[in-house]
Amino acid sequence: MDTLGRSAQVALDINDVFLPESPTKSFNVWRKWNRLSRLQKSMLYMLLTICSIIFLYHMNVYNKHPNIQRTIKTEPKHDWPPKFGQKLEEKEVENPKFGVVNDNQNVAMEEEGADDDEDEDEDEDGGDSNHAEEETVEEHDDKPGEEKQEENKLPPKDGSIKFNGPQNDRQRAVVSAFQHAWQGYRRYAWGRDHLKPISKTHQTWFDLGLTLIDSLDTMLVMGLKEQYVEARVWVEDNLKFTTDKDVNLFETTIRVLGGLLSTYHLSQDQIFLDKAVDLADRLMGAFDSSSGVPYSDVNLRTGVGHSPKWSPDSSTSEVTTIQLEFRDLSRITGNSKYEDAVSRVSELVHGLDKNQGLVPIFINANSGQFRTYSTITMGARGDSYYEYLLKQWLQTGKSIEYLKKDYNESMFGVMNKMVRRTVPNNLVFLGEILSGGKDFKPKMDELACFLPGTLALGFRNGMPQSHMDLAQDLAYTCYLTFARQPTFLAPEITYYNTAEGSTKDFYAKPNDAHYLLRPETIESLWYLYYMTGNKTYQDWGWKIFQGIEIYTKVSGGYTTISNVRNPLDTRPKDMMESFFLGETLKYLYLLFADKHEIDLDKWVFNTEAHLLPLYPH
Ligand code: DMJ
């Protein structure tokens, strides 16, 4: 028999092997197997091996790139972003029933009740919008900018990502929450920085329409076309940077510049790039210090930078968390001045002495030196320095070696100097280092809960297993800071018990018990779900979302609250932060996805959850 003939014989025999079983049949199969020649048996083995290899290869690709399945199986339903003037589909958004808040199935330890410690700590909230002007406005019932929706004014091409809208009831519930928040903003605070959802007025911080800009790419991600088109018109007609106003460089960069750039990438709409360039040109004055380290504040009209009123120094995290945005702008425009300015800052900080990679939270813009004895923390004013080391390395195609080195060194410092475990349940937390290393404070901001997400992202890109282990342990503790409060919402600051004999792991002091609608824990749950596929992270996020729905939702929108420790006395603060729409709801929506729509091998999120592309170098 020639080779072809033998193959045919093998094929026949294979068919026989897989025919339905019966005792006689199995016996026949065995006899046939014995009758096969050596060559036939070897060919059969080879065939089986090839099939297994192909099968394993596909499994691996799917695990590494969860979005591949979507690309193969899901076709985009419609053009997105919409063309200007295109008739928008009416879409009903279901309101799923909400579950019970205090279902602690996933919590290993028992709740020990609220803490009685009445010590008061200074409210440290990382420079969010607490000192801004408050004003009232008339209700806004008409559709802003409606008359502008004529054909051909908005020329978006297809975005780089096809977002297909919510995939399940949980995602629909988040979209519904976004719509409620947006409705309040649109009605009572349109074009202003923040909504005050209880007094139904607005708050002005920088007068840059912060909530509107922070929300743009969330609307694209969620498929909210109508709202997006309306907001886009406001940007074109009303977003101006000519006001004689001092703004914070970092906050304006991450929220406004980041929001505009992300929306530009997703929509390819020139208006967002034009606005981004105008803004960045005005912000550049902040870098005009003797060291090149930027001042914290800058006047948008005059372009003059200066230190904050309350300190001669800039915050370390602030001067090192503007690099992704300015670099991206240089890469888009071909004008290197933005990237040059921020790279100089990173390089300068790289050259400074550190404590095992860890940095003090203040740096002087003129001397370019750290304030040596200032606190080292993963919370306010320290946090995103570490986040942007990794993300800048990724943004530049892993080509800038010192960023990776500094990141790894700092994570070593974290494990060595900041990680502690609680008594009685051995939970991992990160404390703060004070007075140049002399003191340790067992205190962790909710802000520090971004770190599990960053660690997981690093692990995906080749950092050691210990990073992922820490990410998972820390995310669990962060989750518990929500789960162990009767509101299922975390305090701004939590203190941890490490003394032998302690009966509970952590507690919140009354003055730290506020929840500002922050995203960090949810952000980390999303990264961990993305990396591991473990749906428990989704369930944790869902429970936190219930807490948000029950204790922060009011008729005018969502409000920050002063007290997470008592469901009967939450003391709403009458403020809806822009990052609630830009980050918190976006990460919740992404967390509940069945199939991921964003490929982390192509995109990086800035610290305000705005999407920027990765470059090859
Ligand atoms: C956001 O503006 C950013 O995530 C920033 O890095 C930290 N604080 C807020 C959200 O809590």
Tab-separated table of C-alpha atoms in Angstrom, residues 327 331 392-400 601-602 613-617:
chain	number	residue	atom	x	y	z
A	327	ARG	CA	3.859	62.881	25.909
A	331	ARG	CA	3.283	62.152	19.743
A	392	GLN	CA	5.080	55.560	31.174
A	393	TRP	CA	7.266	52.519	30.634
A	394	LEU	CA	4.349	50.800	28.915
A	395	GLN	CA	3.349	53.905	26.957
A	396	THR	CA	6.828	54.126	25.450
A	397	GLY	CA	6.930	50.498	24.306
A	398	LYS	CA	9.012	49.421	27.341
A	399	SER	CA	11.905	51.374	25.880
A	400	ILE	CA	12.859	53.650	28.804
A	601	ASP	CA	-1.703	45.547	24.997
A	602	LYS	CA	-2.762	48.615	23.019
A	613	PRO	CA	-2.624	54.545	23.164
A	614	LEU	CA	0.636	52.690	23.711
A	615	TYR	CA	3.466	53.692	21.382
A	616	PRO	CA	6.224	51.395	20.110
A	617	HIS	CA	8.960	53.445	21.816
